[in-house]
PDB file of C-alpha atoms in Angstrom:
ATOM      1  CA  MET K   1    -107.349 -17.522 -30.669  1.00  0.00           C
ATOM      2  CA  LYS K   2    -108.897 -19.869 -32.642  1.00  0.00           C
ATOM      3  CA  LEU K   3    -110.411 -23.222 -32.677  1.00  0.00           C
ATOM      4  CA  TRP K   4    -109.018 -24.039 -35.349  1.00  0.00           C
ATOM      5  CA  GLU K   5    -108.199 -22.642 -38.943  1.00  0.00           C
ATOM      6  CA  ASN K   6    -110.369 -25.393 -40.126  1.00  0.00           C
ATOM      7  CA  PHE K   7    -111.457 -28.782 -38.895  1.00  0.00           C
ATOM      8  CA  GLY K   8    -109.403 -31.239 -41.579  1.00  0.00           C
ATOM      9  CA  GLY K   9    -106.978 -34.709 -42.034  1.00  0.00           C
ATOM     10  CA  ASN K  10    -104.912 -32.607 -39.242  1.00  0.00           C
ATOM     11  CA  GLU K  11    -107.378 -31.976 -36.724  1.00  0.00           C
ATOM     12  CA  LEU K  12    -109.081 -35.896 -36.902  1.00  0.00           C
ATOM     13  CA  PHE K  13    -105.337 -37.315 -37.475  1.00  0.00           C
ATOM     14  CA  LEU K  14    -104.505 -35.361 -33.870  1.00  0.00           C
ATOM     15  CA  LEU K  15    -107.305 -36.916 -32.613  1.00  0.00           C
ATOM     16  CA  ILE K  16    -107.379 -40.603 -33.021  1.00  0.00           C
ATOM     17  CA  THR K  17    -103.037 -40.699 -31.687  1.00  0.00           C
ATOM     18  CA  THR K  18    -103.980 -38.549 -28.936  1.00  0.00           C
ATOM     19  CA  ALA K  19    -107.001 -40.366 -28.155  1.00  0.00           C
ATOM     20  CA  ALA K  20    -104.420 -44.059 -28.874  1.00  0.00           C
ATOM     21  CA  ALA K  21    -101.937 -42.311 -27.314  1.00  0.00           C
ATOM     22  CA  TYR K  22    -104.104 -41.950 -23.433  1.00  0.00           C
ATOM     23  CA  PHE K  23    -105.675 -45.579 -24.300  1.00  0.00           C
ATOM     24  CA  VAL K  24    -102.253 -47.211 -24.787  1.00  0.00           C
ATOM     25  CA  TYR K  25    -101.639 -44.394 -21.140  1.00  0.00           C
ATOM     26  CA  PHE K  26    -104.804 -46.077 -19.497  1.00  0.00           C
ATOM     27  CA  LEU K  27    -103.787 -50.313 -20.143  1.00  0.00           C
ATOM     28  CA  LEU K  28    -100.440 -48.990 -18.372  1.00  0.00           C
ATOM     29  CA  ILE K  29    -101.246 -47.359 -15.292  1.00  0.00           C
ATOM     30  CA  ARG K  30    -103.962 -50.414 -14.984  1.00  0.00           C
ATOM     31  CA  ARG K  31    -100.957 -52.792 -14.574  1.00  0.00           C
ATOM     32  CA  PRO K  32     -99.549 -53.651 -10.628  1.00  0.00           C
ATOM     33  CA  ASP K  33     -95.873 -53.177 -12.346  1.00  0.00           C
ATOM     34  CA  LYS K  34     -97.339 -49.185 -12.572  1.00  0.00           C
ATOM     35  CA  LEU K  35     -95.675 -46.051 -11.530  1.00  0.00           C
ATOM     36  CA  ALA K  36     -96.505 -44.160  -8.361  1.00  0.00           C
ATOM     37  CA  LYS K  37     -98.766 -41.060  -8.595  1.00  0.00           C
ATOM     38  CA  GLN K  38     -96.329 -38.325  -7.645  1.00  0.00           C
ATOM     39  CA  ILE K  39     -94.232 -39.912 -10.200  1.00  0.00           C
ATOM     40  CA  ARG K  40     -97.087 -40.691 -12.485  1.00  0.00           C
ATOM     41  CA  ILE K  41     -97.909 -36.576 -12.471  1.00  0.00           C
ATOM     42  CA  LEU K  42     -94.326 -35.946 -13.083  1.00  0.00           C
ATOM     43  CA  SER K  43     -94.064 -38.082 -15.900  1.00  0.00           C
ATOM     44  CA  LEU K  44     -97.083 -36.549 -17.212  1.00  0.00           C
ATOM     45  CA  LEU K  45     -95.971 -32.886 -16.609  1.00  0.00           C
ATOM     46  CA  TRP K  46     -92.747 -33.240 -17.819  1.00  0.00           C
ATOM     47  CA  GLY K  47     -93.646 -34.400 -21.805  1.00  0.00           C
ATOM     48  CA  MET K  48     -96.020 -31.752 -21.511  1.00  0.00           C
ATOM     49  CA  SER K  49     -93.973 -28.972 -19.970  1.00  0.00           C
ATOM     50  CA  ILE K  50     -90.668 -29.854 -22.574  1.00  0.00           C
ATOM     51  CA  GLY K  51     -93.590 -30.216 -25.871  1.00  0.00           C
ATOM     52  CA  ILE K  52     -94.290 -26.164 -24.849  1.00  0.00           C
ATOM     53  CA  LEU K  53     -90.899 -25.691 -23.674  1.00  0.00           C
ATOM     54  CA  TYR K  54     -88.990 -26.481 -27.201  1.00  0.00           C
ATOM     55  CA  ASP K  55     -92.096 -25.279 -28.993  1.00  0.00           C
ATOM     56  CA  PHE K  56     -93.172 -21.976 -27.586  1.00  0.00           C
ATOM     57  CA  THR K  57     -88.651 -20.790 -27.710  1.00  0.00           C
ATOM     58  CA  ILE K  58     -88.330 -22.392 -31.274  1.00  0.00           C
ATOM     59  CA  GLY K  59     -90.958 -23.801 -32.774  1.00  0.00           C
ATOM     60  CA  GLY K  60     -92.572 -20.137 -32.030  1.00  0.00           C
ATOM     61  CA  GLY K  61     -90.996 -16.165 -31.640  1.00  0.00           C
ATOM     62  CA  ARG K  62     -88.500 -14.854 -33.129  1.00  0.00           C
ATOM     63  CA  THR K  63     -87.198 -18.020 -35.154  1.00  0.00           C
ATOM     64  CA  ASP K  64     -90.979 -19.587 -35.578  1.00  0.00           C
ATOM     65  CA  PHE K  65     -88.882 -22.789 -37.317  1.00  0.00           C
ATOM     66  CA  TYR K  66     -92.119 -24.347 -37.641  1.00  0.00           C
ATOM     67  CA  LYS K  67     -96.083 -24.271 -36.910  1.00  0.00           C
ATOM     68  CA  ILE K  68     -98.564 -26.963 -35.784  1.00  0.00           C
ATOM     69  CA  ASN K  69    -101.713 -27.421 -37.950  1.00  0.00           C
ATOM     70  CA  ASP K  70    -102.633 -24.647 -39.558  1.00  0.00           C
ATOM     71  CA  LEU K  71    -101.407 -21.492 -37.886  1.00  0.00           C
ATOM     72  CA  ASN K  72     -98.425 -19.648 -36.480  1.00  0.00           C
ATOM     73  CA  ASN K  73    -101.297 -18.502 -33.816  1.00  0.00           C
ATOM     74  CA  TYR K  74    -102.122 -20.338 -30.923  1.00  0.00           C
ATOM     75  CA  GLU K  75    -104.848 -22.529 -31.930  1.00  0.00           C
ATOM     76  CA  VAL K  76    -107.340 -25.278 -29.688  1.00  0.00           C
ATOM     77  CA  THR K  77    -105.894 -27.397 -31.998  1.00  0.00           C
ATOM     78  CA  ASP K  78    -102.656 -26.782 -30.521  1.00  0.00           C
ATOM     79  CA  VAL K  79    -103.839 -28.410 -26.984  1.00  0.00           C
ATOM     80  CA  LEU K  80    -104.329 -31.718 -28.102  1.00  0.00           C
ATOM     81  CA  TYR K  81    -100.738 -31.643 -29.672  1.00  0.00           C
ATOM     82  CA  TYR K  82     -99.411 -30.395 -26.776  1.00  0.00           C
ATOM     83  CA  LEU K  83    -101.128 -33.453 -24.496  1.00  0.00           C
ATOM     84  CA  LEU K  84    -100.370 -35.442 -26.702  1.00  0.00           C
ATOM     85  CA  PHE K  85     -96.462 -35.286 -25.524  1.00  0.00           C
ATOM     86  CA  ALA K  86     -98.107 -36.034 -21.820  1.00  0.00           C
ATOM     87  CA  PRO K  87     -98.112 -40.022 -22.344  1.00  0.00           C
ATOM     88  CA  PHE K  88     -95.270 -40.046 -24.164  1.00  0.00           C
ATOM     89  CA  GLY K  89     -93.934 -38.582 -20.811  1.00  0.00           C
ATOM     90  CA  TYR K  90     -95.130 -41.353 -18.579  1.00  0.00           C
ATOM     91  CA  PHE K  91     -93.851 -44.232 -21.737  1.00  0.00           C
ATOM     92  CA  PHE K  92     -90.159 -42.627 -21.247  1.00  0.00           C
ATOM     93  CA  PHE K  93     -90.063 -42.832 -17.454  1.00  0.00           C
ATOM     94  CA  TYR K  94     -91.979 -45.669 -17.074  1.00  0.00           C
ATOM     95  CA  PHE K  95     -90.142 -48.083 -19.697  1.00  0.00           C
ATOM     96  CA  TYR K  96     -87.117 -46.642 -18.160  1.00  0.00           C
ATOM     97  CA  GLU K  97     -87.988 -48.769 -14.402  1.00  0.00           C
ATOM     98  CA  LYS K  98     -89.553 -51.410 -16.155  1.00  0.00           C
ATOM     99  CA  MET K  99     -85.777 -52.543 -18.473  1.00  0.00           C
ATOM    100  CA  LYS K 100     -83.715 -51.760 -15.288  1.00  0.00           C
ATOM    101  CA  ILE K 101     -81.584 -48.551 -17.694  1.00  0.00           C
ATOM    102  CA  GLY K 102     -78.382 -48.235 -15.910  1.00  0.00           C
ATOM    103  CA  LYS K 103     -75.168 -47.311 -16.653  1.00  0.00           C
ATOM    104  CA  LYS K 104     -74.912 -50.316 -19.600  1.00  0.00           C
ATOM    105  CA  THR K 105     -77.871 -49.697 -21.944  1.00  0.00           C
ATOM    106  CA  PHE K 106     -78.300 -46.160 -20.741  1.00  0.00           C
ATOM    107  CA  ILE K 107     -77.213 -44.636 -24.070  1.00  0.00           C
ATOM    108  CA  ILE K 108     -78.615 -47.225 -26.166  1.00  0.00           C
ATOM    109  CA  TYR K 109     -82.029 -46.239 -24.329  1.00  0.00           C
ATOM    110  CA  VAL K 110     -81.722 -42.602 -24.833  1.00  0.00           C
ATOM    111  CA  LEU K 111     -80.731 -43.531 -29.295  1.00  0.00           C
ATOM    112  CA  VAL K 112     -83.545 -45.297 -29.800  1.00  0.00           C
ATOM    113  CA  TRP K 113     -85.995 -42.719 -27.923  1.00  0.00           C
ATOM    114  CA  ALA K 114     -83.887 -40.522 -29.242  1.00  0.00           C
ATOM    115  CA  LEU K 115     -84.550 -41.458 -33.106  1.00  0.00           C
ATOM    116  CA  LEU K 116     -88.506 -43.162 -32.261  1.00  0.00           C
ATOM    117  CA  GLY K 117     -88.990 -38.728 -31.683  1.00  0.00           C
ATOM    118  CA  VAL K 118     -87.633 -37.789 -34.896  1.00  0.00           C
ATOM    119  CA  PHE K 119     -89.700 -40.357 -36.798  1.00  0.00           C
ATOM    120  CA  PHE K 120     -92.773 -39.103 -34.360  1.00  0.00           C
ATOM    121  CA  GLN K 121     -92.281 -35.475 -35.875  1.00  0.00           C
ATOM    122  CA  TRP K 122     -91.810 -37.532 -39.340  1.00  0.00           C
ATOM    123  CA  VAL K 123     -95.211 -38.777 -38.444  1.00  0.00           C
ATOM    124  CA  LEU K 124     -96.790 -35.327 -37.983  1.00  0.00           C
ATOM    125  CA  THR K 125     -94.643 -33.179 -40.410  1.00  0.00           C
ATOM    126  CA  ALA K 126     -95.954 -35.896 -43.018  1.00  0.00           C
ATOM    127  CA  ALA K 127    -100.047 -35.882 -41.767  1.00  0.00           C
ATOM    128  CA  GLY K 128     -99.483 -31.763 -42.114  1.00  0.00           C
ATOM    129  CA  ILE K 129    -100.128 -31.250 -37.763  1.00  0.00           C
ATOM    130  CA  ILE K 130     -96.292 -29.803 -37.656  1.00  0.00           C
ATOM    131  CA  THR K 131     -94.871 -27.998 -41.590  1.00  0.00           C
ATOM    132  CA  LEU K 132     -90.346 -26.794 -41.102  1.00  0.00           C
ATOM    133  CA  GLN K 133     -90.244 -23.914 -42.107  1.00  0.00           C
ATOM    134  CA  LYS K 134     -87.425 -21.013 -42.875  1.00  0.00           C
ATOM    135  CA  GLY K 135     -85.316 -23.089 -42.870  1.00  0.00           C
ATOM    136  CA  TYR K 136     -85.655 -25.673 -40.464  1.00  0.00           C
ATOM    137  CA  ARG K 137     -85.352 -29.487 -41.056  1.00  0.00           C
ATOM    138  CA  ILE K 138     -86.520 -32.614 -39.079  1.00  0.00           C
ATOM    139  CA  ALA K 139     -82.604 -34.387 -38.729  1.00  0.00           C
ATOM    140  CA  HIS K 140     -81.990 -30.776 -36.737  1.00  0.00           C
ATOM    141  CA  SER K 141     -84.729 -32.617 -33.864  1.00  0.00           C
ATOM    142  CA  PHE K 142     -82.709 -35.284 -34.225  1.00  0.00           C
ATOM    143  CA  PRO K 143     -80.557 -33.438 -31.034  1.00  0.00           C
ATOM    144  CA  ILE K 144     -82.805 -31.847 -29.791  1.00  0.00           C
ATOM    145  CA  PHE K 145     -84.528 -35.181 -28.743  1.00  0.00           C
ATOM    146  CA  LEU K 146     -80.933 -35.981 -28.538  1.00  0.00           C
ATOM    147  CA  LEU K 147     -79.978 -33.503 -25.136  1.00  0.00           C
ATOM    148  CA  THR K 148     -83.946 -34.177 -24.081  1.00  0.00           C
ATOM    149  CA  GLN K 149     -83.791 -37.723 -23.679  1.00  0.00           C
ATOM    150  CA  THR K 150     -80.425 -37.220 -21.982  1.00  0.00           C
ATOM    151  CA  LEU K 151     -81.157 -35.353 -19.423  1.00  0.00           C
ATOM    152  CA  THR K 152     -84.460 -36.763 -18.890  1.00  0.00           C
ATOM    153  CA  GLY K 153     -82.656 -39.952 -18.646  1.00  0.00           C
ATOM    154  CA  VAL K 154     -80.378 -38.332 -16.068  1.00  0.00           C
ATOM    155  CA  TYR K 155     -83.322 -36.965 -14.027  1.00  0.00           C
ATOM    156  CA  ILE K 156     -84.626 -40.281 -13.265  1.00  0.00           C
ATOM    157  CA  GLN K 157     -81.762 -41.568 -12.292  1.00  0.00           C
ATOM    158  CA  VAL K 158     -81.244 -38.352 -10.258  1.00  0.00           C
ATOM    159  CA  LEU K 159     -84.733 -39.212  -9.204  1.00  0.00           C
ATOM    160  CA  LYS K 160     -84.712 -42.431  -8.633  1.00  0.00           C
ATOM    161  CA  SER K 161     -81.105 -41.952  -5.546  1.00  0.00           C
ATOM    162  CA  LYS K 162     -84.576 -39.965  -3.979  1.00  0.00           C
ATOM    163  CA  GLU K 163     -87.827 -41.477  -4.636  1.00  0.00           C
ATOM    164  CA  GLN K 164     -89.266 -45.485  -5.461  1.00  0.00           C
ATOM    165  CA  LEU K 165     -90.322 -44.756  -8.875  1.00  0.00           C
ATOM    166  CA  SER K 166     -92.838 -47.610  -9.024  1.00  0.00           C
ATOM    167  CA  ALA K 167     -96.049 -48.212  -6.870  1.00  0.00           C
ATOM    168  CA  ALA K 168     -95.839 -49.773  -3.408  1.00  0.00           C
ATOM    169  CA  GLU K 169     -99.161 -51.498  -3.963  1.00  0.00           C
TER     170      GLU K 169
ATOM    171  CA  MET I   1     -76.656  -3.374 -20.842  1.00  0.00           C
ATOM    172  CA  GLY I   2     -80.269  -4.884 -20.778  1.00  0.00           C
ATOM    173  CA  PHE I   3     -79.381  -8.966 -21.489  1.00  0.00           C
ATOM    174  CA  VAL I   4     -76.430  -8.647 -19.009  1.00  0.00           C
ATOM    175  CA  LEU I   5     -78.608  -7.498 -15.883  1.00  0.00           C
ATOM    176  CA  ILE I   6     -81.521 -10.237 -16.773  1.00  0.00           C
ATOM    177  CA  VAL I   7     -78.692 -12.956 -17.014  1.00  0.00           C
ATOM    178  CA  SER I   8     -77.416 -11.748 -13.825  1.00  0.00           C
ATOM    179  CA  LEU I   9     -80.543 -12.267 -12.306  1.00  0.00           C
ATOM    180  CA  ALA I  10     -81.109 -15.889 -13.680  1.00  0.00           C
ATOM    181  CA  TRP I  11     -77.396 -16.750 -11.943  1.00  0.00           C
ATOM    182  CA  LEU I  12     -78.755 -15.120  -9.038  1.00  0.00           C
ATOM    183  CA  VAL I  13     -81.987 -17.137  -8.714  1.00  0.00           C
ATOM    184  CA  LEU I  14     -80.124 -19.972  -9.567  1.00  0.00           C
ATOM    185  CA  MET I  15     -77.435 -20.150  -7.037  1.00  0.00           C
ATOM    186  CA  LEU I  16     -80.255 -19.210  -4.234  1.00  0.00           C
ATOM    187  CA  PHE I  17     -81.873 -22.040  -5.128  1.00  0.00           C
ATOM    188  CA  THR I  18     -79.158 -24.542  -5.887  1.00  0.00           C
ATOM    189  CA  SER I  19     -77.570 -23.342  -1.968  1.00  0.00           C
ATOM    190  CA  MET I  20     -80.738 -23.260  -0.380  1.00  0.00           C
ATOM    191  CA  ASN I  21     -82.235 -25.240   2.541  1.00  0.00           C
ATOM    192  CA  LYS I  22     -84.392 -27.287   0.231  1.00  0.00           C
ATOM    193  CA  LYS I  23     -87.981 -27.480   2.414  1.00  0.00           C
ATOM    194  CA  LEU I  24     -89.696 -29.010  -0.549  1.00  0.00           C
ATOM    195  CA  THR I  25     -88.731 -32.221  -1.386  1.00  0.00           C
ATOM    196  CA  PHE I  26     -86.437 -33.328  -5.265  1.00  0.00           C
ATOM    197  CA  ILE I  27     -89.836 -34.200  -6.325  1.00  0.00           C
ATOM    198  CA  GLU I  28     -91.826 -31.033  -5.712  1.00  0.00           C
ATOM    199  CA  ASN I  29     -89.283 -29.003  -6.540  1.00  0.00           C
ATOM    200  CA  THR I  30     -89.353 -30.247 -10.504  1.00  0.00           C
ATOM    201  CA  PHE I  31     -93.243 -30.014  -9.719  1.00  0.00           C
ATOM    202  CA  VAL I  32     -93.531 -26.586  -8.816  1.00  0.00           C
ATOM    203  CA  TYR I  33     -90.945 -25.653 -11.552  1.00  0.00           C
ATOM    204  CA  LEU I  34     -92.690 -27.271 -14.204  1.00  0.00           C
ATOM    205  CA  VAL I  35     -95.435 -25.673 -13.207  1.00  0.00           C
ATOM    206  CA  ALA I  36     -95.047 -22.450 -13.442  1.00  0.00           C
ATOM    207  CA  LEU I  37     -92.731 -22.789 -16.461  1.00  0.00           C
ATOM    208  CA  VAL I  38     -96.135 -24.489 -18.090  1.00  0.00           C
ATOM    209  CA  ILE I  39     -98.040 -21.726 -17.117  1.00  0.00           C
ATOM    210  CA  HIS I  40     -95.845 -18.233 -17.844  1.00  0.00           C
ATOM    211  CA  ILE I  41     -95.032 -19.359 -20.912  1.00  0.00           C
ATOM    212  CA  ASN I  42     -98.790 -19.929 -22.521  1.00  0.00           C
ATOM    213  CA  PHE I  43     -99.691 -16.612 -20.557  1.00  0.00           C
ATOM    214  CA  THR I  44     -96.616 -14.690 -22.190  1.00  0.00           C
ATOM    215  CA  TRP I  45     -97.529 -16.365 -25.457  1.00  0.00           C
ATOM    216  CA  ILE I  46    -101.206 -15.182 -24.945  1.00  0.00           C
ATOM    217  CA  VAL I  47    -100.726 -11.629 -23.868  1.00  0.00           C
ATOM    218  CA  TYR I  48     -97.937 -10.814 -25.861  1.00  0.00           C
ATOM    219  CA  GLU I  49     -98.481 -12.968 -29.030  1.00  0.00           C
ATOM    220  CA  GLU I  50    -101.790 -13.124 -29.224  1.00  0.00           C
ATOM    221  CA  LEU I  51    -103.263  -9.693 -27.846  1.00  0.00           C
ATOM    222  CA  ASN I  52    -100.594  -8.318 -28.696  1.00  0.00           C
ATOM    223  CA  MET I  53    -100.963  -6.363 -25.344  1.00  0.00           C
ATOM    224  CA  ALA I  54     -97.103  -6.217 -25.208  1.00  0.00           C
ATOM    225  CA  LYS I  55     -94.268  -6.688 -27.881  1.00  0.00           C
ATOM    226  CA  ILE I  56     -91.341  -8.577 -27.410  1.00  0.00           C
ATOM    227  CA  SER I  57     -87.682  -6.783 -28.226  1.00  0.00           C
ATOM    228  CA  GLN I  58     -86.626  -9.378 -31.958  1.00  0.00           C
ATOM    229  CA  GLN I  59     -83.131  -8.122 -31.543  1.00  0.00           C
ATOM    230  CA  ILE I  60     -81.073 -12.236 -30.624  1.00  0.00           C
ATOM    231  CA  LEU I  61     -79.359 -10.336 -28.048  1.00  0.00           C
ATOM    232  CA  ASP I  62     -82.575  -8.638 -25.698  1.00  0.00           C
ATOM    233  CA  ASN I  63     -85.075 -11.604 -27.131  1.00  0.00           C
ATOM    234  CA  SER I  64     -82.653 -13.938 -25.548  1.00  0.00           C
ATOM    235  CA  ALA I  65     -83.038 -12.332 -22.389  1.00  0.00           C
ATOM    236  CA  PHE I  66     -87.268 -12.247 -22.369  1.00  0.00           C
ATOM    237  CA  LEU I  67     -86.244 -16.569 -23.068  1.00  0.00           C
ATOM    238  CA  ILE I  68     -84.473 -16.480 -20.086  1.00  0.00           C
ATOM    239  CA  HIS I  69     -86.000 -14.693 -17.087  1.00  0.00           C
ATOM    240  CA  ARG I  70     -89.127 -16.693 -19.055  1.00  0.00           C
ATOM    241  CA  SER I  71     -87.399 -19.948 -18.300  1.00  0.00           C
ATOM    242  CA  ILE I  72     -85.058 -19.791 -15.629  1.00  0.00           C
ATOM    243  CA  THR I  73     -85.721 -16.665 -13.399  1.00  0.00           C
ATOM    244  CA  LEU I  74     -89.673 -16.180 -13.094  1.00  0.00           C
ATOM    245  CA  PRO I  75     -90.432 -20.499 -12.908  1.00  0.00           C
ATOM    246  CA  LEU I  76     -87.227 -20.350 -10.121  1.00  0.00           C
ATOM    247  CA  THR I  77     -88.124 -17.626  -7.794  1.00  0.00           C
ATOM    248  CA  VAL I  78     -91.621 -19.591  -7.945  1.00  0.00           C
ATOM    249  CA  ALA I  79     -90.007 -22.377  -6.057  1.00  0.00           C
ATOM    250  CA  ILE I  80     -87.574 -20.522  -4.115  1.00  0.00           C
ATOM    251  CA  THR I  81     -90.880 -19.140  -2.517  1.00  0.00           C
ATOM    252  CA  MET I  82     -93.285 -22.220  -2.381  1.00  0.00           C
ATOM    253  CA  ASN I  83     -90.080 -23.707  -0.157  1.00  0.00           C
ATOM    254  CA  LEU I  84     -89.802 -20.250   2.282  1.00  0.00           C
ATOM    255  CA  PHE I  85     -93.597 -21.115   2.335  1.00  0.00           C
ATOM    256  CA  ARG I  86     -93.376 -23.961   4.110  1.00  0.00           C
ATOM    257  CA  THR I  87     -91.010 -23.036   6.725  1.00  0.00           C
ATOM    258  CA  ALA I  88     -94.060 -20.025   7.830  1.00  0.00           C
ATOM    259  CA  PRO I  89     -95.865 -19.657  10.590  1.00  0.00           C
ATOM    260  CA  SER I  90     -98.627 -17.714   9.868  1.00  0.00           C
ATOM    261  CA  PHE I  91    -100.851 -16.077   6.708  1.00  0.00           C
ATOM    262  CA  GLY I  92     -99.032 -13.025   7.396  1.00  0.00           C
ATOM    263  CA  SER I  93     -95.707 -14.735   7.015  1.00  0.00           C
ATOM    264  CA  LYS I  94     -97.034 -16.193   3.511  1.00  0.00           C
ATOM    265  CA  LEU I  95     -98.228 -13.011   2.058  1.00  0.00           C
ATOM    266  CA  PHE I  96     -94.423 -11.134   3.971  1.00  0.00           C
ATOM    267  CA  LYS I  97     -93.212 -14.030   1.258  1.00  0.00           C
ATOM    268  CA  THR I  98     -95.096 -13.686  -1.657  1.00  0.00           C
ATOM    269  CA  THR I  99     -94.307  -9.998  -1.783  1.00  0.00           C
ATOM    270  CA  LEU I 100     -90.533  -9.766  -1.911  1.00  0.00           C
ATOM    271  CA  SER I 101     -90.995 -12.776  -4.749  1.00  0.00           C
ATOM    272  CA  VAL I 102     -93.704 -10.743  -6.655  1.00  0.00           C
ATOM    273  CA  LEU I 103     -91.164  -7.932  -6.011  1.00  0.00           C
ATOM    274  CA  PHE I 104     -88.213  -9.306  -7.433  1.00  0.00           C
ATOM    275  CA  LEU I 105     -89.527 -10.153 -10.239  1.00  0.00           C
ATOM    276  CA  VAL I 106     -91.076  -7.289 -10.980  1.00  0.00           C
ATOM    277  CA  VAL I 107     -87.505  -5.597 -10.863  1.00  0.00           C
ATOM    278  CA  ALA I 108     -86.976  -7.630 -13.759  1.00  0.00           C
ATOM    279  CA  VAL I 109     -89.424  -6.474 -15.958  1.00  0.00           C
ATOM    280  CA  VAL I 110     -89.003  -3.461 -15.020  1.00  0.00           C
ATOM    281  CA  ILE I 111     -85.232  -4.030 -16.343  1.00  0.00           C
ATOM    282  CA  ALA I 112     -87.046  -5.811 -19.230  1.00  0.00           C
ATOM    283  CA  LEU I 113     -88.912  -2.035 -19.777  1.00  0.00           C
ATOM    284  CA  TYR I 114     -86.164   0.327 -19.585  1.00  0.00           C
ATOM    285  CA  PHE I 115     -83.539  -1.569 -21.612  1.00  0.00           C
ATOM    286  CA  ASP I 116     -86.226  -2.400 -24.573  1.00  0.00           C
ATOM    287  CA  ILE I 117     -86.948  -5.892 -24.465  1.00  0.00           C
ATOM    288  CA  VAL I 118     -90.090  -5.743 -23.273  1.00  0.00           C
ATOM    289  CA  GLU I 119     -92.441  -2.818 -23.977  1.00  0.00           C
ATOM    290  CA  TYR I 120     -96.308  -2.884 -22.721  1.00  0.00           C
ATOM    291  CA  LYS I 121     -98.873  -1.897 -25.367  1.00  0.00           C
ATOM    292  CA  LYS I 122    -101.945  -2.599 -22.936  1.00  0.00           C
ATOM    293  CA  TRP I 123    -100.704  -3.986 -20.636  1.00  0.00           C
ATOM    294  CA  ASN I 124     -99.036  -2.162 -17.073  1.00  0.00           C
ATOM    295  CA  ILE I 125     -97.256  -2.937 -14.205  1.00  0.00           C
ATOM    296  CA  GLY I 126    -100.109  -2.975 -12.309  1.00  0.00           C
ATOM    297  CA  TYR I 127    -102.250  -6.154 -14.913  1.00  0.00           C
ATOM    298  CA  GLU I 128     -98.323  -7.836 -13.859  1.00  0.00           C
ATOM    299  CA  ILE I 129     -98.372  -7.814 -10.400  1.00  0.00           C
ATOM    300  CA  ILE I 130    -102.248  -9.092 -10.302  1.00  0.00           C
ATOM    301  CA  TYR I 131    -100.857 -11.806 -12.515  1.00  0.00           C
ATOM    302  CA  LEU I 132     -97.859 -12.626 -10.641  1.00  0.00           C
ATOM    303  CA  ILE I 133     -99.971 -12.738  -7.258  1.00  0.00           C
ATOM    304  CA  LEU I 134    -102.399 -14.771  -8.853  1.00  0.00           C
ATOM    305  CA  LEU I 135     -99.269 -17.398 -10.193  1.00  0.00           C
ATOM    306  CA  HIS I 136     -97.871 -18.245  -6.883  1.00  0.00           C
ATOM    307  CA  LEU I 137    -102.063 -19.049  -5.333  1.00  0.00           C
ATOM    308  CA  VAL I 138    -102.018 -21.056  -8.569  1.00  0.00           C
ATOM    309  CA  VAL I 139     -99.045 -22.892  -8.247  1.00  0.00           C
ATOM    310  CA  GLN I 140     -98.812 -23.238  -3.370  1.00  0.00           C
ATOM    311  CA  TYR I 141    -102.843 -24.466  -4.410  1.00  0.00           C
ATOM    312  CA  LEU I 142    -102.029 -26.692  -7.003  1.00  0.00           C
ATOM    313  CA  LEU I 143     -98.293 -27.877  -5.095  1.00  0.00           C
ATOM    314  CA  LYS I 144    -100.691 -28.254  -2.005  1.00  0.00           C
ATOM    315  CA  HIS I 145    -102.533 -31.124  -3.751  1.00  0.00           C
ATOM    316  CA  PHE I 146     -99.948 -33.176  -5.226  1.00  0.00           C
ATOM    317  CA  GLY I 147     -97.867 -33.402  -1.972  1.00  0.00           C
ATOM    318  CA  GLN I 148    -101.459 -35.210  -0.931  1.00  0.00           C
ATOM    319  CA  LEU I 149    -100.669 -37.820  -3.699  1.00  0.00           C
ATOM    320  CA  LYS I 150     -97.855 -39.051  -1.803  1.00  0.00           C
ATOM    321  CA  THR I 151     -99.978 -39.518   1.745  1.00  0.00           C
ATOM    322  CA  ARG I 152    -103.174 -40.719  -0.049  1.00  0.00           C
ATOM    323  CA  GLY I 153    -100.894 -43.493  -0.999  1.00  0.00           C
ATOM    324  CA  VAL I 154     -98.858 -43.472   1.846  1.00  0.00           C
ATOM    325  CA  ASN I 155    -103.330 -44.479   3.644  1.00  0.00           C
ATOM    326  CA  GLU I 156    -103.940 -46.302   1.481  1.00  0.00           C
ATOM    327  CA  ALA I 157    -101.416 -48.517   1.692  1.00  0.00           C
TER     328      ALA I 157
END
């Protein structure tokens, strides 16, 4: 495990993007309509877990469809990349509640997030943080995002039937 | 055959989790599953791929069996154990339930070793048992703090 191969543009871009995402996250959790503490922690963990699950399943191991940062190995800067997923988990949960997503808006919400995911992956690829390999293309990520966001939406629906998402303050 | 046995174990754990009388809330169960998943994925990657202490089969079915055990069987077994902890009246009872959980996961590892799904180089069952016990402790500790977040929120309100 290395700190990084060489600290270059991709590491700097990753640092700035992660800092920006957490800045927006901290702004959102200062709002009165923020999510309850347990939901907040869960949404962060949810975002990070999905990033880790995909990267260590199709991004590494036998398939090894893409590498993160400069090496196929685990670098400390890769942790930054996984931490970047966490606030997006919160954003997905927060806007789902804030925009009162229901049966009629579910498909659009999931589709927009899936497209956003593909766009964001394109940005990360252009910045040299993700390098696609072994015939894997960005378009292949679309069904993965679609499935992930749909499952997340379905999960939130079930969660809403059991818990209050917004903080009672 | 290894693939068949590992998938059967995953199915069994999934059925047990679905049908059991859960003592944790829905959100706590998700928390436990995700925490165990994140720790175990990172642990297996570091031990197997980075430190080369063990090797995963590159044969497609065996590799899939490894992924199924890593992503379904292990985190769900930990989740079942955490649910059983809630009804444990004493420390001894918790210790017994942890032992059973670790034993079950060790059986899965022995199956994986026997059918060459994984191959140990500088790793052994003893290390695996220590890791599994520590994993249960860490998840239990984190769950305790996660549960307190809700209690604190109610008190503040």
